[in-house]
Short mmCIF file of C-alpha atoms and ligand atoms in Angstrom, two decimals:
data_model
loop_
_atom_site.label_atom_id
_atom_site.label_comp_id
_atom_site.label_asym_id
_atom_site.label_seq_id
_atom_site.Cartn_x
_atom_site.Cartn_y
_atom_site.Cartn_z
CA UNK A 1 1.19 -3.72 4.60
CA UNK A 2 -2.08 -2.83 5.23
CA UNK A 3 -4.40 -5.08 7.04
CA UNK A 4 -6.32 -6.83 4.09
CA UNK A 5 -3.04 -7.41 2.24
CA UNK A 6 -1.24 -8.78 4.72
CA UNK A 7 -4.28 -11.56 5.39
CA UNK A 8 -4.31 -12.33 1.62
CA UNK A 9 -0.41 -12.74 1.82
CA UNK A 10 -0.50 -14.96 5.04
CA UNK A 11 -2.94 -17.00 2.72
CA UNK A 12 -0.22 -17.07 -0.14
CA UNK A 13 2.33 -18.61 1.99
CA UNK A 14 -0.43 -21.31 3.72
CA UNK A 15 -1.38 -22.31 -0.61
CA UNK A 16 3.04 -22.92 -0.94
CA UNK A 17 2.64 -24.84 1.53
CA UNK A 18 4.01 -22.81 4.65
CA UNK A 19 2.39 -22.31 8.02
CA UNK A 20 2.01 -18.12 7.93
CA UNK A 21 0.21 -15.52 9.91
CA UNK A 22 -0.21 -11.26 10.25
CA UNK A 23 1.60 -10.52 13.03
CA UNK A 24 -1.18 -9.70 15.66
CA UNK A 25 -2.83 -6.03 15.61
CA UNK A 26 -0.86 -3.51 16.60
CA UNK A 27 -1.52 -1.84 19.93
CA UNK A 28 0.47 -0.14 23.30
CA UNK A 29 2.48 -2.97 23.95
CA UNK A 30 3.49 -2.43 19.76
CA UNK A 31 4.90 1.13 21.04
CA UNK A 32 6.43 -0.27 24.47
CA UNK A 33 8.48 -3.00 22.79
CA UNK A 34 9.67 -0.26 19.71
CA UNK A 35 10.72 1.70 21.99
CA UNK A 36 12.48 -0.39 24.02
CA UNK A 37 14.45 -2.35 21.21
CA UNK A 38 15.13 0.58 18.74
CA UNK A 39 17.37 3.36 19.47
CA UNK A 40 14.84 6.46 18.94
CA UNK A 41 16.54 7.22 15.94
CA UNK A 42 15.42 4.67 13.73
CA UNK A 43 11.91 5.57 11.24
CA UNK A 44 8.29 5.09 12.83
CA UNK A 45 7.70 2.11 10.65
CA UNK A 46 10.93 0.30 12.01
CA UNK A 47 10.04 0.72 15.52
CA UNK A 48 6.09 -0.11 15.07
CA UNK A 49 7.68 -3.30 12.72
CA UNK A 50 10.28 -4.48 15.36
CA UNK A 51 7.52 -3.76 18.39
CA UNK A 52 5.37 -6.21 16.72
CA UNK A 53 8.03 -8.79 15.93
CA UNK A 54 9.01 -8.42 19.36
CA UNK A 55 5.18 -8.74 20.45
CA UNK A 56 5.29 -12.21 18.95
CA UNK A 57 8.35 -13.43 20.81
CA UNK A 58 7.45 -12.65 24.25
CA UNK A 59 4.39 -15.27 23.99
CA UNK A 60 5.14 -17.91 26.00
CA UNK A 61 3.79 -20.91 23.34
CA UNK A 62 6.27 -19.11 20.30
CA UNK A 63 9.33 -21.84 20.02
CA UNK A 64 11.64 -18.98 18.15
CA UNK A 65 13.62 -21.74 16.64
CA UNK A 66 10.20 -22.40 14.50
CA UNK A 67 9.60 -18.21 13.51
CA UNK A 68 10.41 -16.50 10.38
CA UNK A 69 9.44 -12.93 9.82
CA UNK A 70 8.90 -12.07 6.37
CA UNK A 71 10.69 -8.49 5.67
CA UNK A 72 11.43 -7.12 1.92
CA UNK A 73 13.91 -5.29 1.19
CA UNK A 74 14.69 -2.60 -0.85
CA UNK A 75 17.21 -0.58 -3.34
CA UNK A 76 17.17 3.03 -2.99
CA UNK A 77 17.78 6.43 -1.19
CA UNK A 78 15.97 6.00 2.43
CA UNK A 79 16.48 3.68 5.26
CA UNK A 80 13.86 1.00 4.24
CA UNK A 81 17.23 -1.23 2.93
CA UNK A 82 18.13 -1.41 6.56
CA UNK A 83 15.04 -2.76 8.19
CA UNK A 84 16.28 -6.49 7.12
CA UNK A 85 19.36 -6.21 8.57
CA UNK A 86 18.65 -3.81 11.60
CA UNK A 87 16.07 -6.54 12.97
CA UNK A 88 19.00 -9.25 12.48
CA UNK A 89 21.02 -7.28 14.88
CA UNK A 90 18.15 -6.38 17.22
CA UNK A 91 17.30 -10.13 17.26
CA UNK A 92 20.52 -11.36 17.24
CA UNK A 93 21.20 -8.65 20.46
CA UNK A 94 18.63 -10.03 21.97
CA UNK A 95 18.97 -13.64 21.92
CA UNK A 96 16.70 -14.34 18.83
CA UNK A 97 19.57 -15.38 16.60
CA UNK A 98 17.71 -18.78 15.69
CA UNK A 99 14.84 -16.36 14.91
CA UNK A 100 14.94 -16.47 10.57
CA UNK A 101 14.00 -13.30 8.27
CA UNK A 102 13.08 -14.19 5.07
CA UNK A 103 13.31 -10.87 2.82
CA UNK A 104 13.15 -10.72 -1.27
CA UNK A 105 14.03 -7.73 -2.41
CA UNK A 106 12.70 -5.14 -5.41
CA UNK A 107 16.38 -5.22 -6.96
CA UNK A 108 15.27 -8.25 -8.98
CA UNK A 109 11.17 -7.29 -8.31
CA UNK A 110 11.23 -9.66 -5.82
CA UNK A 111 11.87 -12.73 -7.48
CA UNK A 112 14.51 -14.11 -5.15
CA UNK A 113 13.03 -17.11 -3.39
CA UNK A 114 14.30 -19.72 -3.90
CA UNK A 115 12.56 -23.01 -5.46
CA UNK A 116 9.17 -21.51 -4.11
CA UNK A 117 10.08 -18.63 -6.06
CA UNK A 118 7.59 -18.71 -9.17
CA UNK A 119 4.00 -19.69 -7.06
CA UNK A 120 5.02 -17.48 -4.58
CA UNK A 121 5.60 -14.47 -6.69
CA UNK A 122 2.62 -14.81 -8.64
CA UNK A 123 0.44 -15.84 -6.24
CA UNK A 124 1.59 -12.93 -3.91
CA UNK A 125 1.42 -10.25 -6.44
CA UNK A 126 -2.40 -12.00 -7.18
CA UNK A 127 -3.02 -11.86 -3.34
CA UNK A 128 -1.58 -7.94 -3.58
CA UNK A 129 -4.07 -7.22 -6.25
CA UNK A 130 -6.93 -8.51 -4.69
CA UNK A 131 -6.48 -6.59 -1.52
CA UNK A 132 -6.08 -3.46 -2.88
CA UNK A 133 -9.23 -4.10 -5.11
CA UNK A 134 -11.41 -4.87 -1.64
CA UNK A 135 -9.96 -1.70 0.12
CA UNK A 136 -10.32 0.42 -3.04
CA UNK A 137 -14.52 -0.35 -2.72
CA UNK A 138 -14.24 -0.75 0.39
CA UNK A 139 -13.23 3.39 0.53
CA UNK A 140 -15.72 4.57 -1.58
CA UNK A 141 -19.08 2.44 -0.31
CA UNK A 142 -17.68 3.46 3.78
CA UNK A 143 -18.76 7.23 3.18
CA UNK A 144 -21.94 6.58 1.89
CA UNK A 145 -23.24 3.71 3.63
CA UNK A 146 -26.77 3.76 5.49
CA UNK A 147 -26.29 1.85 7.69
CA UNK A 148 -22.91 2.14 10.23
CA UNK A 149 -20.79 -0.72 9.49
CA UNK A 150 -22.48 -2.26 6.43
CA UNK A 151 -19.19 -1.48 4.44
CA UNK A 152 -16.78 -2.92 6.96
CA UNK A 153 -19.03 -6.08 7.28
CA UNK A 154 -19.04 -6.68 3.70
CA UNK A 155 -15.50 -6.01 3.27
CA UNK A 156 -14.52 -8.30 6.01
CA UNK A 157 -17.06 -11.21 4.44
CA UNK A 158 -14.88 -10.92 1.05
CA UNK A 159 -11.22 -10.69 2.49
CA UNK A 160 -12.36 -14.14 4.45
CA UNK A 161 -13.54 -15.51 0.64
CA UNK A 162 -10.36 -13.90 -0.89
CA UNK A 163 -8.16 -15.88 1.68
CA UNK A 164 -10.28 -19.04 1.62
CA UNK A 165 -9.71 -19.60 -2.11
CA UNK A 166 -6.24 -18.25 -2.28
CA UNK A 167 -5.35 -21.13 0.71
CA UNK A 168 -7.53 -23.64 -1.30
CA UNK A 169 -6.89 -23.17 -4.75
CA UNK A 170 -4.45 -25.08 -6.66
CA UNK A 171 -1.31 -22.29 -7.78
CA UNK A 172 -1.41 -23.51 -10.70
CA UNK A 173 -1.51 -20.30 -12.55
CA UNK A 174 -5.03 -20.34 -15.19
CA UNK A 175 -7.23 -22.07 -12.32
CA UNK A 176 -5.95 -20.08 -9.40
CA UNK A 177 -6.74 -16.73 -11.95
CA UNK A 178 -9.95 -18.17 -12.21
CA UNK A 179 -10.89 -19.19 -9.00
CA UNK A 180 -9.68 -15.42 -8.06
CA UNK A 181 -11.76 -13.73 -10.94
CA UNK A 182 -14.73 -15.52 -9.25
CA UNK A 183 -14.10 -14.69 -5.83
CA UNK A 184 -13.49 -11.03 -6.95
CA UNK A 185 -17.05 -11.18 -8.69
CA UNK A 186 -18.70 -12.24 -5.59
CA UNK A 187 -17.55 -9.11 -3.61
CA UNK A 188 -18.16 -6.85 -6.66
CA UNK A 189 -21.92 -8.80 -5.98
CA UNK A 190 -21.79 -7.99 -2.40
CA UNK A 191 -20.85 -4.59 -2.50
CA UNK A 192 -23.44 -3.85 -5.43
CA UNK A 193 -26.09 -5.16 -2.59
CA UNK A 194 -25.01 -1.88 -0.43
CA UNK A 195 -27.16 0.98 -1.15
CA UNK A 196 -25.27 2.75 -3.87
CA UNK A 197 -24.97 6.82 -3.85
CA UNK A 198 -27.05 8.72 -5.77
CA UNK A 199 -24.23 11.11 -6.44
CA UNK A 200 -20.96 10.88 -5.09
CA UNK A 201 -20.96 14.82 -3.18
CA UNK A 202 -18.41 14.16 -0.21
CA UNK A 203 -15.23 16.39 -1.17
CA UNK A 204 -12.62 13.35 -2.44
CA UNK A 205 -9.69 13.27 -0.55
CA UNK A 206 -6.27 12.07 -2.40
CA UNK A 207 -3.90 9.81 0.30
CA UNK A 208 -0.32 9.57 -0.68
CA UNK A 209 2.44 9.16 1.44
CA UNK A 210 5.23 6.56 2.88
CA UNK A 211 3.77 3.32 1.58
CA UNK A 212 3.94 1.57 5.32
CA UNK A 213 2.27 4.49 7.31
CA UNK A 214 -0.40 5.54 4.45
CA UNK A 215 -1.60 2.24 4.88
CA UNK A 216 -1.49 0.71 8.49
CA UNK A 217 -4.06 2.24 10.33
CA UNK A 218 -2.60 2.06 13.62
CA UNK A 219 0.67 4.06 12.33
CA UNK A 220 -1.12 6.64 11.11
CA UNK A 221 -4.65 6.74 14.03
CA UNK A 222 -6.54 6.30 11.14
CA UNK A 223 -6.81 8.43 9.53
CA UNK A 224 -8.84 7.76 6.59
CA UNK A 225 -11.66 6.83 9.31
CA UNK A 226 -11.49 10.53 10.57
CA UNK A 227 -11.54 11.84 7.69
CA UNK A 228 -14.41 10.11 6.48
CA UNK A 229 -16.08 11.03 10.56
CA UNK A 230 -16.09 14.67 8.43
CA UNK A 231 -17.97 13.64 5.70
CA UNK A 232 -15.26 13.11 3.11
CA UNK A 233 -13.84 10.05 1.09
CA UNK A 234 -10.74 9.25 0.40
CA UNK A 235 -8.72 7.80 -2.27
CA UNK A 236 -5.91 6.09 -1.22
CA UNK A 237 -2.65 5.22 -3.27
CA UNK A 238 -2.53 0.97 -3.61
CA UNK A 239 0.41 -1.12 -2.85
CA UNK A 240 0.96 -2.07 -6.25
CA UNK A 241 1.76 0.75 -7.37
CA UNK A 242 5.25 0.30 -5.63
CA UNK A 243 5.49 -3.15 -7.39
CA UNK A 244 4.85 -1.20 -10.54
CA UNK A 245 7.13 1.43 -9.66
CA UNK A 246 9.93 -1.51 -9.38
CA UNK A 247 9.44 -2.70 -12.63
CA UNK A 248 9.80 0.25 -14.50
CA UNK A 249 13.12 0.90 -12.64
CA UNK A 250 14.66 -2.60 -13.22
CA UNK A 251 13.91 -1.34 -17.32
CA UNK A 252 15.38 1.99 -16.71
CA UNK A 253 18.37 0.52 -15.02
CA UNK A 254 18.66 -1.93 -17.96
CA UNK A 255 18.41 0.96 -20.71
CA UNK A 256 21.31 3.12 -19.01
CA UNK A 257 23.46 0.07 -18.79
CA UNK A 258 22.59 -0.48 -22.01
CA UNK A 259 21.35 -4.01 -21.23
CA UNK A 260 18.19 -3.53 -23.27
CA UNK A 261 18.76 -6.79 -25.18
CA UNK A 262 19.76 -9.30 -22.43
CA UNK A 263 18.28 -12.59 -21.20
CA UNK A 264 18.05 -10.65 -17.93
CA UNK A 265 15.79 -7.86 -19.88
CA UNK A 266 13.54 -10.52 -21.52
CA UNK A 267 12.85 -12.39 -17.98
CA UNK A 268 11.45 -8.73 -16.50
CA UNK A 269 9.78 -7.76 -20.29
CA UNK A 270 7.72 -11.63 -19.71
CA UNK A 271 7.08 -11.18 -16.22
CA UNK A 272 5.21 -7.47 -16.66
CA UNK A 273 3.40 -9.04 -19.23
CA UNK A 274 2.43 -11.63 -17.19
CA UNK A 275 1.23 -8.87 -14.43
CA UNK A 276 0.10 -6.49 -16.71
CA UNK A 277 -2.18 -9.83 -17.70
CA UNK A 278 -3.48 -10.52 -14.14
CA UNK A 279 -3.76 -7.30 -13.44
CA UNK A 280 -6.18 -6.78 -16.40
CA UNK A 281 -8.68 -9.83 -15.87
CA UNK A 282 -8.85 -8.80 -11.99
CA UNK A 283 -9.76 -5.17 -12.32
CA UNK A 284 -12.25 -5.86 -15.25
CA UNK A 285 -14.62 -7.10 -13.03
CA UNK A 286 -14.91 -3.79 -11.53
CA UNK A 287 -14.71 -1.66 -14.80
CA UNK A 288 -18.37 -0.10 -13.79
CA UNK A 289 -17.72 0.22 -10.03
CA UNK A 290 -14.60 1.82 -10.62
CA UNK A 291 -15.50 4.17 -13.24
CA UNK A 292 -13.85 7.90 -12.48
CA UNK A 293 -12.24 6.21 -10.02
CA UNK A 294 -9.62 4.32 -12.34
CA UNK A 295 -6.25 4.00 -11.29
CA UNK A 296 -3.28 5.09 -13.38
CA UNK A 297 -0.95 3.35 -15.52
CA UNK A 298 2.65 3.70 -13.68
CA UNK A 299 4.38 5.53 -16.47
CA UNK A 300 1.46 8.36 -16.08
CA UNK A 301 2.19 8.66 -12.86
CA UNK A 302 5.69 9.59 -13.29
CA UNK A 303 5.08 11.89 -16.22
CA UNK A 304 3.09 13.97 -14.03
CA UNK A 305 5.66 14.14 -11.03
CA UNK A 306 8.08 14.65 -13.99
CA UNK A 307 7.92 19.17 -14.20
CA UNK A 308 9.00 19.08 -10.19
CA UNK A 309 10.75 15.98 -9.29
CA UNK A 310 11.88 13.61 -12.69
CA UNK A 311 12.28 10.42 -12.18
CA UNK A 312 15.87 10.47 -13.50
CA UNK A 313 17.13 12.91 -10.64
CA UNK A 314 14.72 11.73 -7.42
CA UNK A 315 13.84 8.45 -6.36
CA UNK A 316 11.43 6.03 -4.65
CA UNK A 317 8.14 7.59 -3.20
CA UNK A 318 9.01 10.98 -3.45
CA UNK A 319 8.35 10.51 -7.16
CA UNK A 320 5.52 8.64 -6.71
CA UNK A 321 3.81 11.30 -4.41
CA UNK A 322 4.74 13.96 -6.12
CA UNK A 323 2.99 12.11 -9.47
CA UNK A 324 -0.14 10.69 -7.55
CA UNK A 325 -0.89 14.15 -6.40
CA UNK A 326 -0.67 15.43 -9.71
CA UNK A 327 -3.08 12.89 -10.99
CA UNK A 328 -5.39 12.53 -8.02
CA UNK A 329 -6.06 16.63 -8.29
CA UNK A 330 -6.74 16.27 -12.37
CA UNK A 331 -9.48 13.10 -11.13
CA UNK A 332 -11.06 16.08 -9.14
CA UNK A 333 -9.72 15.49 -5.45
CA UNK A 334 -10.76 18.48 -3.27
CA UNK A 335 -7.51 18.29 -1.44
CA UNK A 336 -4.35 15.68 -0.63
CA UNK A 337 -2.82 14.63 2.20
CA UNK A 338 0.56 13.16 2.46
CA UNK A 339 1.21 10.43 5.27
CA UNK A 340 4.92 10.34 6.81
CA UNK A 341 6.64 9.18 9.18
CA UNK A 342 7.98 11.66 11.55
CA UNK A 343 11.35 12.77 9.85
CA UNK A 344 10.93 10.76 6.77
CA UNK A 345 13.09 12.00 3.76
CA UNK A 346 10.17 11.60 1.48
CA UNK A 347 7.39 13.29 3.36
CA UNK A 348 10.36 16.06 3.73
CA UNK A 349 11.22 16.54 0.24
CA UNK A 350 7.56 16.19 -0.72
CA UNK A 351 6.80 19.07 1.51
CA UNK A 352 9.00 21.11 -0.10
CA UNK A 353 7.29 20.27 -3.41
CA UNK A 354 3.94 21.02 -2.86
CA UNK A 355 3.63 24.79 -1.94
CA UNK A 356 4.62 24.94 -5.87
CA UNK A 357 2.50 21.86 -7.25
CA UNK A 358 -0.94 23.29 -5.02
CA UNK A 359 -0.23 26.64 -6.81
CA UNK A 360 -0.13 25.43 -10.60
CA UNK A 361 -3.16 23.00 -9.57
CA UNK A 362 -5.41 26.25 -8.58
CA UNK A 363 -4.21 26.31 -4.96
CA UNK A 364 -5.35 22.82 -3.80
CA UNK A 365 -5.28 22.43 -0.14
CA UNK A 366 -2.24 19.64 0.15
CA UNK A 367 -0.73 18.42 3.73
CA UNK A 368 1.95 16.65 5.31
CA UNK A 369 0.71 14.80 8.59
CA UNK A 370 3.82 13.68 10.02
CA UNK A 371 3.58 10.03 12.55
CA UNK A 372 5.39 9.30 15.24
CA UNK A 373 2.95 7.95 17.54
CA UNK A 374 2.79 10.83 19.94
CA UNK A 375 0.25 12.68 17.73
CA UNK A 376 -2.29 14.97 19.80
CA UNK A 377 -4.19 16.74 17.54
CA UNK A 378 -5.17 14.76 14.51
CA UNK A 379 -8.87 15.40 14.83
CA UNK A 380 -8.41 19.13 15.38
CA UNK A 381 -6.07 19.32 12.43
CA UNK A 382 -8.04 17.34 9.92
CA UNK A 383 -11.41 19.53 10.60
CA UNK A 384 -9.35 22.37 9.63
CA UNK A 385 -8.19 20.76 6.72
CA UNK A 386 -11.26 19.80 5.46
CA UNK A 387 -13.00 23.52 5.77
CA UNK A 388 -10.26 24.19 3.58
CA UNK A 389 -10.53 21.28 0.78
CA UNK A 390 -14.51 21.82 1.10
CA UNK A 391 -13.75 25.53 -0.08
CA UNK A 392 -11.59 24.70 -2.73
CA UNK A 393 -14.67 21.91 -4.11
CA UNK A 394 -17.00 25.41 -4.09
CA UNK A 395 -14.58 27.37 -5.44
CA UNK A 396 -13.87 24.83 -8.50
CA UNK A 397 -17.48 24.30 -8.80
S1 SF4 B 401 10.25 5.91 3.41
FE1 SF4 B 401 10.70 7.24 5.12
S2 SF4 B 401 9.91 6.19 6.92
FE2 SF4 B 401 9.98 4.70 5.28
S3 SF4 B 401 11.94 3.72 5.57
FE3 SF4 B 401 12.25 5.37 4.12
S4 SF4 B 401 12.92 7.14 5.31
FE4 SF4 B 401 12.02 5.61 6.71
#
């Protein structure tokens, strides 16, 4: 998760009633420990994840028999499915077997909790929402602020709100909407305060990519912070998308099985509604901010990845790449760059996309920057990269 969201979801577990915290920032020791307890083989995100699990246990005042590491799960073509269970066996190897993993998965959109199930669902796809909102403006005020480090201040000044009335708020669900709508309204407030740009000139970057590296900034040096070093800003694709993504594939699951009229069907048709609901009243508050900048409804998205990779024949982020790209270019993005993994399948198949999708969009600059933590040349890389998106802005006037 990226830093923001995973803050607002510590808070979601501390309003259930659980003791929860972000595992600490990532750093050297992150890389030592990943490397010491994964095989080299596994993805970058499963070494950086089980470095800082790791990280956690070697503190001396951690009583394992009290730790639970939250880890989803997931259906679908890449190795993501076998994170859960890979750090069972690296903990379990290691004698952390009284170590628990709690991990819902998107097979049933991550309803699978238990009794805590309903609050924590809602509340976490609430907390989800919120985050992404604060990093959204938080990426287009950054570029333009007058002062270094207004942006970041203010951002940091509303996650702390977000948190504080997510931990403090009753879950019930119409007061904790409000309480949210009003805490969402006080950073719109803030961030209004910030000297807004006259026009918005810097060349717009589109970020898509592996949904773990695109948005930790330690997996992937940020990136977005050297990019914006060059005088750009970036767009980047929001968590919930993914959640979105999940939905619509529990319906197209339920339409090939022909399960369109099932109890099962009506639970996921309510609970969309229910999001599509939240999602509404949260983003309102920033219908002015956000104008130009809105983001797209999930079924758009995969009708524009739809002439190179459908939906019915590819699968996961691929698609969802693929799509964003697509729609990020048509919102007038100067150029995209894709955020993988080293060797991930999706940056890979992507890759082999986009020679074809840059040509039908008028030759937009698009890039794979592959992580792996040994990267040398980032900064040289991405001043190349943006002489080329700036030429493609003059070019398309
Ligand atoms: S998306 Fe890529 S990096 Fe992430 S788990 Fe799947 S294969 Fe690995």
């Amino acid at each position: 998760m990226a830093y923001g969201s995973a803050r607002a979801f510590a808070a979601v577990f501390h309003a259930i009633g659980l003791e929860a915290e972000p595992t600490p920032p990532s750093d050297h020791r992150t890389r030592e420990l990943g490397a010491r307890y994964t095989s080299g083989d596994e993805c970058y995100p499963a070494k950086v994840t089980v470095g800082d699990f790791m990280k956690v246990l070697e503190d001396p005042r951690v009583d394992p028999s009290r730790v639970a590491f939250f880890m989803p799960t997931a259906e679908g073509p890449c190795r993501f499915g076998q994170y859960a269970p890979y750090l069972r066996h690296v903990l379990d190897a290691n004698g952390f077997g009284a170590v628990q993993i709690l991990s819902p998965t998107s097979e049933n959109s991550y309803d699978g909790m238990g009794a805590l199930a309903k609050p924590f669902v809602r509340s976490g796809w609430r907390a989800l929402l919120c985050a992404d909102l604060l990093e959204k403006l938080l990426l287009m005020r950054r570029p333009y602020e007058q002062v270094r480090g207004d942006a970041e201040s203010v951002y940091e000044e509303c996650l702390a709100d977000l948190c504080r009335t997510i931990e403090t708020t009753t879950v019930e669900p119409g007061a904790q909407l409000s309480a949210l709508e009003q805490s969402m309204t006080r950073a719109r407030d803030r961030f209004r305060k910030l000297e807004a740009p006259r026009e918005r000139e810097h060349p717009l970057i589109g970020i898509v990519g592996e949904i773990f590296c695109r948005l930790n900034t330690f997996s992937n040096e940020n990136l977005i912070g050297s990019l914006e070093q060059y005088g750009a800003e970036a767009w980047l694709s929001d968590i919930v998308e993914w959640v979105w993504y999940t939905n619509s594939e529990v319906f197209r699951k339920l339409r090939l099985e022909r399960r369109l009229w099932t109890l099962e069907a009506l639970g996921a048709w309510v609970r969309q509604r229910v999001q599509r609901h939240d999602e509404h009243r949260l983003v309102d508050v920033f219908r002015d901010d956000f104008a130009g900048r809105e983001e797209p409804d999930i079924y758009e998205i995969l009708e524009c990845a739809r002439p190179y990779l459908p939906r019915e024949g590819a699968f996961g982020e691929m698609v969802l790449n693929v799509g964003k790209a697509v729609y990020l270019a048509k919102k007038g993005a100067a150029g995209i760059i894709d955020i993988s993994p080293f060797t991930c399948m999706n940056g890979i198949v992507c890759e082999a996309v986009y020679p074809k999708l840059s040509r039908d969009l008028g030759g937009i600059p698009i890039r794979n920057f592959y992580f792996d933590g040994t990267q040398s040349d980032l900064d040289r890389d991405l001043g190349v990269y943006m002489e080329l998106a700036r030429n493609h802005k003059k070019k398309r006037g």
